[in-house]
XYZ file of C-alpha atoms in Angstrom:
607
model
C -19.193 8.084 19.066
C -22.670 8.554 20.052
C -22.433 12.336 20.531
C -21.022 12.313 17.101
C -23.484 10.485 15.193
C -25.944 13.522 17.085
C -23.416 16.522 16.258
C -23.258 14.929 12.327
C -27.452 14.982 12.490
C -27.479 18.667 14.062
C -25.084 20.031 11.616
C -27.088 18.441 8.648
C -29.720 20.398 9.910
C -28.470 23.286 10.934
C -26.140 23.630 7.302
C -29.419 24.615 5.942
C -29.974 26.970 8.828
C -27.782 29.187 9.648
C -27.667 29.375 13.512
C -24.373 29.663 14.228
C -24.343 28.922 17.602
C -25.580 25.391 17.374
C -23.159 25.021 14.414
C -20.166 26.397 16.294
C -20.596 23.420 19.011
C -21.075 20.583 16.434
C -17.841 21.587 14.722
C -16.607 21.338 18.208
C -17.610 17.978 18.737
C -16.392 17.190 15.427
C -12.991 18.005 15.979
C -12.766 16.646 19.492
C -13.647 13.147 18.007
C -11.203 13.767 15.165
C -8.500 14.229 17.967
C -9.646 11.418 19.955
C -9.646 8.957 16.688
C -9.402 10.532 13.683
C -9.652 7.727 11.051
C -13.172 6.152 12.927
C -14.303 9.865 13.147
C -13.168 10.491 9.771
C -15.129 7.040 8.732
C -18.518 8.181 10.438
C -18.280 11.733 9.009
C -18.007 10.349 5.307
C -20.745 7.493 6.079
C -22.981 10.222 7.417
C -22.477 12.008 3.945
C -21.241 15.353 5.852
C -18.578 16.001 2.957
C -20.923 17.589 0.584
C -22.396 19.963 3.191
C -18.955 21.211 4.122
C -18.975 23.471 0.884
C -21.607 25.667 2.045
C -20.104 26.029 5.872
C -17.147 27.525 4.262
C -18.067 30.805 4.235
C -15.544 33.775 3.992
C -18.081 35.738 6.494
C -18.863 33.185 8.955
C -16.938 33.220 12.062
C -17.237 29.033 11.793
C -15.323 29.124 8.557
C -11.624 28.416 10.774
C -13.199 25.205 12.351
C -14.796 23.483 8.835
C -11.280 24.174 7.392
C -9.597 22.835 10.283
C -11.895 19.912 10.246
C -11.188 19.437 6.623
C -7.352 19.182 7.574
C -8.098 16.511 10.234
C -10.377 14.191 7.952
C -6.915 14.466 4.662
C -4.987 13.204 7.559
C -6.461 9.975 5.706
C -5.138 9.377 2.813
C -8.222 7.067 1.979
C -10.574 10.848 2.553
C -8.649 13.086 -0.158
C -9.995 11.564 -3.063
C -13.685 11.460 -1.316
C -12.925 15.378 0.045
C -12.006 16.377 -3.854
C -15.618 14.772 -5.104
C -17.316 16.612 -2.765
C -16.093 19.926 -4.246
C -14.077 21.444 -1.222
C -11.472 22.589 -3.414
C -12.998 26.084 -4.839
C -14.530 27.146 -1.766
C -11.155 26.540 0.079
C -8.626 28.551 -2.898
C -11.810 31.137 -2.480
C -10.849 31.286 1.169
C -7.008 31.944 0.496
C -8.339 35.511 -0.292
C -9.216 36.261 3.442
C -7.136 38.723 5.562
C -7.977 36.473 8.226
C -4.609 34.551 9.817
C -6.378 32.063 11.630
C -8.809 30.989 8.267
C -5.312 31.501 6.138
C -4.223 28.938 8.461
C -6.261 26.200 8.727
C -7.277 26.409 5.205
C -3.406 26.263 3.912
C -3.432 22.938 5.971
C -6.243 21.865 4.582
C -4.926 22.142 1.366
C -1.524 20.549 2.104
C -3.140 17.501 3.412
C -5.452 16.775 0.823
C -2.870 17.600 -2.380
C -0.471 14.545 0.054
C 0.377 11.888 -2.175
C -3.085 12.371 -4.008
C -3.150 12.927 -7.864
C -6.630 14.156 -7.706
C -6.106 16.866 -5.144
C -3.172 18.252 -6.923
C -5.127 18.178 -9.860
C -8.193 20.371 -8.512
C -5.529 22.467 -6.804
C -3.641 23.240 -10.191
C -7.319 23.679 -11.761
C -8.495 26.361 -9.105
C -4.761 28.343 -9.443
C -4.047 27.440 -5.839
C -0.329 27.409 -5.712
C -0.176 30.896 -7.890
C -1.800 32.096 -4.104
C -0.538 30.793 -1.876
C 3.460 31.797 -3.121
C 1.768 35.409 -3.762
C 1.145 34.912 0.154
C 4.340 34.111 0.910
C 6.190 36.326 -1.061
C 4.265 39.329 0.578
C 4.354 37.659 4.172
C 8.399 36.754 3.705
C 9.565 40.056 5.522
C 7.233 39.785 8.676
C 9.082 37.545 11.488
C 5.983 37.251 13.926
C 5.242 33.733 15.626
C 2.169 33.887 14.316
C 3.002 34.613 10.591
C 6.170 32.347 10.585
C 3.436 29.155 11.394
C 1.185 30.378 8.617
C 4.724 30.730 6.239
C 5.580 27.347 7.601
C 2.091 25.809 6.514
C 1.859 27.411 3.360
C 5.687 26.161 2.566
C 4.180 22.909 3.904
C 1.243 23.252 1.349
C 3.585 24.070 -2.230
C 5.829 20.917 -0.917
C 2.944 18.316 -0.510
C 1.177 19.527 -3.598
C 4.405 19.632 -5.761
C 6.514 16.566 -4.407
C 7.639 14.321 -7.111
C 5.796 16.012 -9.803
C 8.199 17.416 -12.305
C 5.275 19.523 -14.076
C 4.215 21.034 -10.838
C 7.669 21.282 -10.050
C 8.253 23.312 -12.749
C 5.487 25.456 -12.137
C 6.555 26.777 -8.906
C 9.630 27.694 -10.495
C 7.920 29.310 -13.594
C 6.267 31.444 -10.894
C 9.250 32.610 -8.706
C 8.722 30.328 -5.600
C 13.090 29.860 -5.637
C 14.008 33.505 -5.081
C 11.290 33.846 -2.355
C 12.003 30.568 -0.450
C 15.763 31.469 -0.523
C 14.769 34.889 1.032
C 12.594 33.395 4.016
C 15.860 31.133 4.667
C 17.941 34.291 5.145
C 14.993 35.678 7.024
C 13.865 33.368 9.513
C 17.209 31.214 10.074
C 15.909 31.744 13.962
C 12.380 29.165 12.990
C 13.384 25.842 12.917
C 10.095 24.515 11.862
C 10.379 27.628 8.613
C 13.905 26.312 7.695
C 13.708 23.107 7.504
C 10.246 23.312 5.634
C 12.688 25.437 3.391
C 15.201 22.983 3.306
C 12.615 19.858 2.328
C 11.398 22.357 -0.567
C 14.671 22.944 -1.852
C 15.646 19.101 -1.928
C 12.868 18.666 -3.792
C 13.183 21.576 -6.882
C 17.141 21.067 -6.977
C 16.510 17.598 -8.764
C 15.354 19.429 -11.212
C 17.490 20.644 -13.894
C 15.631 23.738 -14.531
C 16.104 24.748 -10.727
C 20.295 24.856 -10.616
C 20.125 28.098 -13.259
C 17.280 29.952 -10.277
C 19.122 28.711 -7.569
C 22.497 29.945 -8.938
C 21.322 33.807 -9.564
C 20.099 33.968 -5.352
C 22.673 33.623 -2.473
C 21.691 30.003 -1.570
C 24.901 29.194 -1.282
C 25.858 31.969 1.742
C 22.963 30.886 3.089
C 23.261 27.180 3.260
C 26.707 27.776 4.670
C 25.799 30.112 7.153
C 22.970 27.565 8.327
C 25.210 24.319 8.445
C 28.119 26.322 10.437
C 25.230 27.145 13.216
C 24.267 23.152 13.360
C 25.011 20.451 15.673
C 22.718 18.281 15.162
C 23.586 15.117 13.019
C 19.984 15.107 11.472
C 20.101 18.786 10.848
C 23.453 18.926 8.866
C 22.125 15.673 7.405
C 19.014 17.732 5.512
C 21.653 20.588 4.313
C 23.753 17.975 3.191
C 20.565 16.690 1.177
C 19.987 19.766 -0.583
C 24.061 20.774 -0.944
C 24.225 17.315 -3.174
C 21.991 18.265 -6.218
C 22.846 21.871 -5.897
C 26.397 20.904 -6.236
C 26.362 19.457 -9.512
C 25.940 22.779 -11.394
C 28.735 24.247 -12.069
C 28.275 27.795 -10.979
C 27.291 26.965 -7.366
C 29.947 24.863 -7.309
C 32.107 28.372 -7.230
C 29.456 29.609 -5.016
C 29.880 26.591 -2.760
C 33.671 27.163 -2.579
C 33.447 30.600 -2.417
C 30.683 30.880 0.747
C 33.192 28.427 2.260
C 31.705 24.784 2.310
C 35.020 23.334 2.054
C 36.342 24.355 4.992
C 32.670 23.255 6.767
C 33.570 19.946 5.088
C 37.230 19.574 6.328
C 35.941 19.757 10.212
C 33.154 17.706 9.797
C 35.808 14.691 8.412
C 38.131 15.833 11.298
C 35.318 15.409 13.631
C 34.389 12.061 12.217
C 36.937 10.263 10.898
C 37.821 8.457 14.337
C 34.118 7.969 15.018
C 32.727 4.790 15.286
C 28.635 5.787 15.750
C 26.712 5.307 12.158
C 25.906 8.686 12.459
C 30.356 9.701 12.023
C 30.358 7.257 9.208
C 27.328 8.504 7.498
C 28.645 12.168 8.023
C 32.504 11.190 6.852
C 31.101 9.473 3.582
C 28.614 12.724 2.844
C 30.672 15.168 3.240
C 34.013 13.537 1.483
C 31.844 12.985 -1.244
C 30.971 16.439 -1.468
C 34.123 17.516 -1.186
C 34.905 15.667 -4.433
C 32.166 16.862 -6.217
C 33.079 20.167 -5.175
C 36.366 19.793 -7.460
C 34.099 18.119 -10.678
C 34.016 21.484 -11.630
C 37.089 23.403 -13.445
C 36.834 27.198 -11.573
C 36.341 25.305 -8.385
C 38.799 23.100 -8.564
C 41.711 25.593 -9.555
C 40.302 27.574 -7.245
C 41.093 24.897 -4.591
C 44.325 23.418 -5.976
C 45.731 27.014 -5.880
C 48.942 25.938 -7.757
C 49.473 22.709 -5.390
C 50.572 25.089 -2.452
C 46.377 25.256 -1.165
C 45.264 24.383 2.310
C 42.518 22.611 0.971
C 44.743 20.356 -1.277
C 47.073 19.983 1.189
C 44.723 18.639 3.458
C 43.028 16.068 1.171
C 46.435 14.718 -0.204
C 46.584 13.829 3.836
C 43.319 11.615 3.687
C 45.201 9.108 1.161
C 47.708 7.615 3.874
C 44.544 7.376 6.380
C 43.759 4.272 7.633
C 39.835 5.180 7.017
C 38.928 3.434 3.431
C 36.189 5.988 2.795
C 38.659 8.951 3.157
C 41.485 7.064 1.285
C 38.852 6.764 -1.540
C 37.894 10.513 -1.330
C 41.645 11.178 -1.629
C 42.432 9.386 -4.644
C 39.258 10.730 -6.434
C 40.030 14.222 -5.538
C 43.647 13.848 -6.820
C 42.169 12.048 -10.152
C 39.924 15.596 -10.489
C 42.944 17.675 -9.758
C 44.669 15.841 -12.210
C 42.688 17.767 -15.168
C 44.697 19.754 -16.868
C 48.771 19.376 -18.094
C 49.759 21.907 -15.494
C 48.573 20.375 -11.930
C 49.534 17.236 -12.955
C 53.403 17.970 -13.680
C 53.102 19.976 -10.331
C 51.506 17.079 -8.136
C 53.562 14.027 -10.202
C 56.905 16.500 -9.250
C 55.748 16.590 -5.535
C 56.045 12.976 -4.725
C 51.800 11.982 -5.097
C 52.645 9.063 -7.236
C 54.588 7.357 -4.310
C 51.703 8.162 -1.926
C 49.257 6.541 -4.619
C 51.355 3.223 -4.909
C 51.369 2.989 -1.276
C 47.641 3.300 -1.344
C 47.724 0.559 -4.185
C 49.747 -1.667 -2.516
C 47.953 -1.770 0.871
C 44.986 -2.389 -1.408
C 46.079 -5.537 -2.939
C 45.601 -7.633 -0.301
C 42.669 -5.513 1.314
C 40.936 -5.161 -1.968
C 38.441 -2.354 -1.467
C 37.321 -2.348 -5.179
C 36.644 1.648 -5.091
C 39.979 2.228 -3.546
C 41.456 0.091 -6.222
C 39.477 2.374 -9.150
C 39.677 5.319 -7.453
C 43.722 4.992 -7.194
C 43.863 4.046 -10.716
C 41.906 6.757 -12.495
C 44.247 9.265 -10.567
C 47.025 7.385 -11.821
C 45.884 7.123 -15.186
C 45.179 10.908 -15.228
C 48.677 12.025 -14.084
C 50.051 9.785 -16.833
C 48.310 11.776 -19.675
C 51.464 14.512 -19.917
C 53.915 13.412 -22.101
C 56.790 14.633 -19.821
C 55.673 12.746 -16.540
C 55.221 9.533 -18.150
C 59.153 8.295 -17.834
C 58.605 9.623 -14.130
C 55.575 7.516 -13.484
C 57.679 4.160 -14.875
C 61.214 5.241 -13.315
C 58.863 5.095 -10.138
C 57.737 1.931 -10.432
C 54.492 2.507 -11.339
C 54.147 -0.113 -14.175
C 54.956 -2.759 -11.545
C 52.575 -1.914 -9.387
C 49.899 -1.761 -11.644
C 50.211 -5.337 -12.537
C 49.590 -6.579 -9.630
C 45.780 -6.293 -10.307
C 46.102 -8.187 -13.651
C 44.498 -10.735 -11.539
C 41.187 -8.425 -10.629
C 38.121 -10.071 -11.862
C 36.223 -6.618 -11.543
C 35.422 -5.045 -14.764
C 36.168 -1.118 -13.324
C 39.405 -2.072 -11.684
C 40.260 -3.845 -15.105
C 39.082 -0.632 -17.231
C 40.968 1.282 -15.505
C 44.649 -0.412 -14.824
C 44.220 -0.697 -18.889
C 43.703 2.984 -19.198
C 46.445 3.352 -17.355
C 49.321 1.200 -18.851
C 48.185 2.687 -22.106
C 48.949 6.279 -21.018
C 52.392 4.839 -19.540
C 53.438 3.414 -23.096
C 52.433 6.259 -25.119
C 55.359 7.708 -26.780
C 57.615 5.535 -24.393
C 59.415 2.496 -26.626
C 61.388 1.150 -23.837
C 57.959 0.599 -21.332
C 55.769 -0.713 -24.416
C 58.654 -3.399 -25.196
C 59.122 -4.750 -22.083
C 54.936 -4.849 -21.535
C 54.643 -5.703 -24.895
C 57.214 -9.300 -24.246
C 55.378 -9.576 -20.808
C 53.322 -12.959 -22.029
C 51.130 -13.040 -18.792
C 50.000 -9.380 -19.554
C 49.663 -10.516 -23.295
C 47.452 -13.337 -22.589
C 45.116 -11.473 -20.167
C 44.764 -8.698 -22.969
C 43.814 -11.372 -25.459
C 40.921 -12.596 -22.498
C 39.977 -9.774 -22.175
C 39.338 -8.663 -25.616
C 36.756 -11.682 -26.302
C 35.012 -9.853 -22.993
C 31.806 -9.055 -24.646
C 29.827 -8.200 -21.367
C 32.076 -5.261 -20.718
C 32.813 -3.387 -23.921
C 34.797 -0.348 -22.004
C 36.862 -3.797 -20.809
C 37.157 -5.342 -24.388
C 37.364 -1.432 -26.212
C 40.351 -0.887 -23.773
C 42.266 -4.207 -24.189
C 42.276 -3.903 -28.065
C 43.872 -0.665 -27.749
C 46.548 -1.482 -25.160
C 47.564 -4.538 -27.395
C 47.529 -2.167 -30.553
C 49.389 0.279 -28.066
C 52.206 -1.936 -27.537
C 53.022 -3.117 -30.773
C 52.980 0.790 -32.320
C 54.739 1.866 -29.849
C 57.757 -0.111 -29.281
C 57.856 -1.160 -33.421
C 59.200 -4.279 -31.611
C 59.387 -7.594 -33.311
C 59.732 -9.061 -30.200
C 56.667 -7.624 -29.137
C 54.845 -8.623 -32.316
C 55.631 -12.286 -31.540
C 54.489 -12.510 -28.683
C 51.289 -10.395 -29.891
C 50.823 -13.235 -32.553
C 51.919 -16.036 -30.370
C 49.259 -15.131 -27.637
C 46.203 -14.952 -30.124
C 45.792 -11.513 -30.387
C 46.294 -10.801 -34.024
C 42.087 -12.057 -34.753
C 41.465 -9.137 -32.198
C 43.355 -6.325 -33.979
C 41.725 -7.096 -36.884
C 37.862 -7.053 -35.643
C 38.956 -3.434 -33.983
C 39.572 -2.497 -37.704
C 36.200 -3.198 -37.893
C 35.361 -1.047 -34.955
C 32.403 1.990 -34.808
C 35.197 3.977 -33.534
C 37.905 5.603 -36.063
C 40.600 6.310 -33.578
C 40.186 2.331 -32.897
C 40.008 1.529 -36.355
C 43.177 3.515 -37.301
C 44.802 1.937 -34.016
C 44.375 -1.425 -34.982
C 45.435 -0.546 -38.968
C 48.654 1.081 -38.043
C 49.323 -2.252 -35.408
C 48.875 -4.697 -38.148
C 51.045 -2.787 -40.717
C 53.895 -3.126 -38.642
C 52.856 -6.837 -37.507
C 53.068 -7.266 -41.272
C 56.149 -5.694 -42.102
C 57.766 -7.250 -38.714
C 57.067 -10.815 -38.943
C 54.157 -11.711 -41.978
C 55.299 -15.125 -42.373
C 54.480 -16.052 -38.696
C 51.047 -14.069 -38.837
C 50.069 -15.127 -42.108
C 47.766 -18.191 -41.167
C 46.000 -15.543 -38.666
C 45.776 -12.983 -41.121
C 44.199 -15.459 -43.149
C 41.610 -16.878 -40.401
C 40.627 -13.194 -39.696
C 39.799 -12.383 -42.991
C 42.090 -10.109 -43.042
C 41.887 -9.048 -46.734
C 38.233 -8.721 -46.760
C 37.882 -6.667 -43.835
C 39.875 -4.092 -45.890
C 38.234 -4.353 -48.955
C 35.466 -3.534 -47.187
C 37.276 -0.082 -45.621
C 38.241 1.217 -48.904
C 34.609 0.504 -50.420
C 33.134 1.855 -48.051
C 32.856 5.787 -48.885
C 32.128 7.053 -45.364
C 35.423 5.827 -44.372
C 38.089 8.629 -42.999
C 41.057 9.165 -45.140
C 43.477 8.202 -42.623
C 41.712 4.924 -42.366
C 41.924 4.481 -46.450
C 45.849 5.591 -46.224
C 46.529 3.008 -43.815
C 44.755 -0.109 -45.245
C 46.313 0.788 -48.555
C 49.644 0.538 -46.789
C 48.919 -2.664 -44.917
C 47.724 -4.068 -48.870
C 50.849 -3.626 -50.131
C 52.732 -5.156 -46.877
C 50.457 -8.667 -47.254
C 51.062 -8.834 -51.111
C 54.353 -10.447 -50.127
C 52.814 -13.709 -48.885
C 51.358 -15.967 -51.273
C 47.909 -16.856 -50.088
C 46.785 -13.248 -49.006
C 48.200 -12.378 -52.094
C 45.652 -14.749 -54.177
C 43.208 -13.220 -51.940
C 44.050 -9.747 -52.756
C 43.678 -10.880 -56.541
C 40.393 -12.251 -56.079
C 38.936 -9.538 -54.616
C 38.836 -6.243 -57.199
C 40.706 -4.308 -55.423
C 42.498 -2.286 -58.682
C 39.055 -1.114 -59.106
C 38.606 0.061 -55.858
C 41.928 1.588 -55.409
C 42.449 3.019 -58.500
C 39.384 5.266 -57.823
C 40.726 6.615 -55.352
C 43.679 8.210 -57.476
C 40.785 11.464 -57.112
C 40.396 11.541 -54.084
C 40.322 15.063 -52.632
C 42.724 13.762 -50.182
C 46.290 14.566 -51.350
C 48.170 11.464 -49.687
C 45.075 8.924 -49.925
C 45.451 9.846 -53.732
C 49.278 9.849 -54.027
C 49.175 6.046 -51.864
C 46.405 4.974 -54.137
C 48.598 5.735 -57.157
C 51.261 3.446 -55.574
C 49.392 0.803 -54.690
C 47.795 0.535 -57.937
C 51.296 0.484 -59.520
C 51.961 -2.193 -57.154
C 49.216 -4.096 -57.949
C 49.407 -4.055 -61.342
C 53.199 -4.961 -61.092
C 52.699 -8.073 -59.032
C 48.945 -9.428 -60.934
């Protein structure tokens, strides 16, 4: 350290002379203690006060110039010297030097750069002030052709330089893309596939930009996709496919290079690396099978991709992942039943795949699942189920196969996603289907959990779901069986606070439920009626003039049903409800007008 302290007195001196000699072997010295121990070196340098004479040593015509910018680099090493390099106004003079023709000066100052813009606000700042990145991807864009050792390190550093200075910055982010850097950095990928060190500098840059949404529509017009394709097939490296997979995630979630994705032939990358994997028991296999099954379902998140892939139920691709839902691998058995839930997107596929036997394979998967609970599998399984159901002509295919059965098994599941969805799917089932909905509907188990979960204020999907099942059952068997046991398990106060409900498919649900609860059995629900207000809560809905017509019709319909029991008749009459109703005799409406003229007559006959 002693033969520093003397090089940092020389230099001081000689910064204000020019004799380069003497200079040239205190840089030396410099740089040797830097390598020896950079942050005491680094320490002595900025106690000595050296930092504010480096500004003058970096001189475009001084043959020194490569050493002060290479010392420079050293010192940012630290991340306590970037802010202290910034103050001391080494930021011009280096963007100055980005003008050189020099490689080995382009070099070293493109590190120095890097290291300094690091994690450090302030050197970003004075980089963005100076218009240092608008160089430096000027540089690169005219160096991107050249495959030279020497000019792939400088393309690597200066790659190196727009990641450190733009990581986690959305503005700066966006900047690089406002200028072009996408294109370019997708060209040097094609370019210099051969450079390790250049792709996966290329590779970290991308992972960085894709996050942003601005990126996908850049990305999407270059061949990124071919590219990142052609680069996994050549890996073998776990690490390596790891960073592709890294930038192949946020990528994949626009649409377009979804179809790019499929098209450049990632799924077929994807199916070896789960054949390769799925018997592995290193973390490495694991961590690969869950990437790239996940993928592989995103992959089908988009429509064009996934018809692409489904390829009317006779594709290789769908073939193969309808074989991952038997595996004895949870992850893949997961991937499986997601991928069949996004196949299961449009009327046509899911006829096809209900016709081909998937819902058996599905209530296999269930049933192993009930005693190994894997809450994914359980959700995953469901939604796929719950999807098929949606066309009217597979639902009596879905119950004739037992499906109903199976489903309630999980009534049991104290996990609000499992519960969601086994809801969503019984509700499908029903629709249209009297038979299912009255022997649900008389189930008083599934009843009573339905009336639990409706009071299940943490989870409103949970709560918005059980209200509609229970106004499901009862509209769609028309059952008065049903209807008791709706009013015998509580669940009459419930149907009436969804009338209330933000939502007017929920609202007209619940109206259309209670009408027929009303015209089934009003004696028996009376005394709830009355506890839930029930009269009220439509007075309200026909005052109120941003209510829908449909939602008018149908508590003018369920007023006339109450009026034959006594006390919600008194209420009725206590409440001005001829007022109320007979202004809507103009409503623009045609059959909220014509009910309103018949309810009016009926109120008038019974007052």
């Amino acid at each position: 350290m002693d033969n520093l302290s003397e090089a940092l007195e020389k230099l001081k001196l000689a910064s204000t002379d020019s004799a380069t000699d003497s200079v040239e072997s205190c840089l030396d010295c410099l740089l040797k203690a830097l390598a020896n121990n950079n942050t005491e070196a680094s320490m002595k340098i900025q106690e000595m006060g050296l930092l504010p004479l480096l500004p003058t040593l970096l001189n475009p015509q001084s043959s020194c110039t490569p050493k002060v910018a290479n010392i420079i680099a050293e010192l940012a090493k630290n991340e306590f010297m970037r802010s202290p390099c910034v103050e001391a106004g080494l930021i011009p003079p280096l963007i100055q030097l980005l003008n050189s023709t020099d490689q080995e000066v382009l070099l070293q100052t493109g590190r120095a750069l890097g290291n300094i813009c690091y994690d450090s606000h302030e050197g970003r700042s004075a980089v963005d002030l100076a218009g240092g990145a608008q160089i430096v991807a000027e540089h690169i864009k005219s160096l991107s052709q050249n495959t030279e050792p020497e000019n792939e390190k400088l393309l690597t550093v200066f790659c190196g330089m727009l990641m450190n200075y733009s990581n986690d910055n959305d503005s700066l982010q966006a900047q690089l893309i406002n200028m072009g850097v996408i294109p370019t950095l997708v060209k040097l990928l094609g370019i210099h596939s051969h450079n390790t060190a250049l792709t996966e500098m290329c590779l970290i840059a991308f992972g960085n930009l894709a996050e942003l949404e601005s990126s996908k529509e850049q990305f999407a017009s270059t061949n990124i996709a071919e590219e990142l394709v052609r680069l996994f097939q050549k890996q073998s490296e776990h690490e390596k496919k790891e960073m592709i997979f890294e930038v192949l995630a946020p990528l994949a979630e626009n649409d377009v290079i979804k179809l790019q994705l499929v098209e450049a032939g990632l799924v077929e990358c994807l199916l070896e690396v789960v054949a390769q994997t799925v018997d592995g028991e290193r973390e490495e296999d694991v961590t690969q099978l869950k990437t790239a099954s996940d993928l592989m379902v995103l992959l089908l998140l988009g429509d064009e991709s996934m018809q692409k892939l489904f390829e009317g139920g006779k594709g290789s691709v769908f073939q193969r992942v309808l074989s991952w839902i038997p595996s004895h691998n949870h992850q893949l058995q997961l991937a499986g039943a997601l991928a069949i839930a996004n196949f299961a997107r449009n009327d046509g596929n899911c006829i096809h795949m209900v016709d081909t036997g998937i819902v058996q394979k599905l209530l296999e998967l269930l049933d192993r699942h009930i005693e190994e609970g894997n809450v994914t599998v359980q959700h995953a399984a469901l939604s796929a189920l719950r999807n098929l159901a949606i066309p009217v002509v597979n639902k009596s295919k879905m119950l004739s196969a037992g499906v109903a059965d199976v489903v309630l098994k999980f009534l049991q599941s104290e996990m609000p996603p499992v519960q969601f969805k086994l809801l969503g799917t019984l509700r499908m089932l029903i629709d249209t289907q009297a038979e299912a909905a009255d022997q649900l509907g008389t189930n008083g188990k599934l009843v009573e959990r339905l009336v639990e979960w409706c009071e299940a204020k943490d989870h409103a999907g949970v709560m918005g779901e059980s209200n509609r099942l229970l106004s499901a059952l009862i509209r769609h068997s028309k059952s008065k069986e049903v209807v008791k046991t709706v009013i015998q398990g509580g669940g009459v106060k419930h149907l009436v606070t969804m009338a209330t409900s933000e939502h007017m498919i929920m609202q007209n649900e619940a109206l259309v439920a209670l009408g027929l609860i009303a015209a089934l059995e009003l004696v028996a629900a009376e005394k709830d009626f009355v506890g839930a207000s029930l009269v009220s809560v439509l007075h309200k809905l026909l005052s109120d003039e941003r209510s829908a017509p449909e939602i008018k019709y149908n508590s003018m319909i369920l007023i006339c049903a109450v009026m034959g029991s006594e006390p919600l008749h008194k209420e009725v009459q206590s409440l001005a409800f001829l007022d109320v109703v007979s202004k809507l005799r103009a409503h623009e409406n045609k059959t909220v007008s014509h009910q309103a003229s018949l309810t009016e007559q009926r109120l008038t006959a019974q007052s």
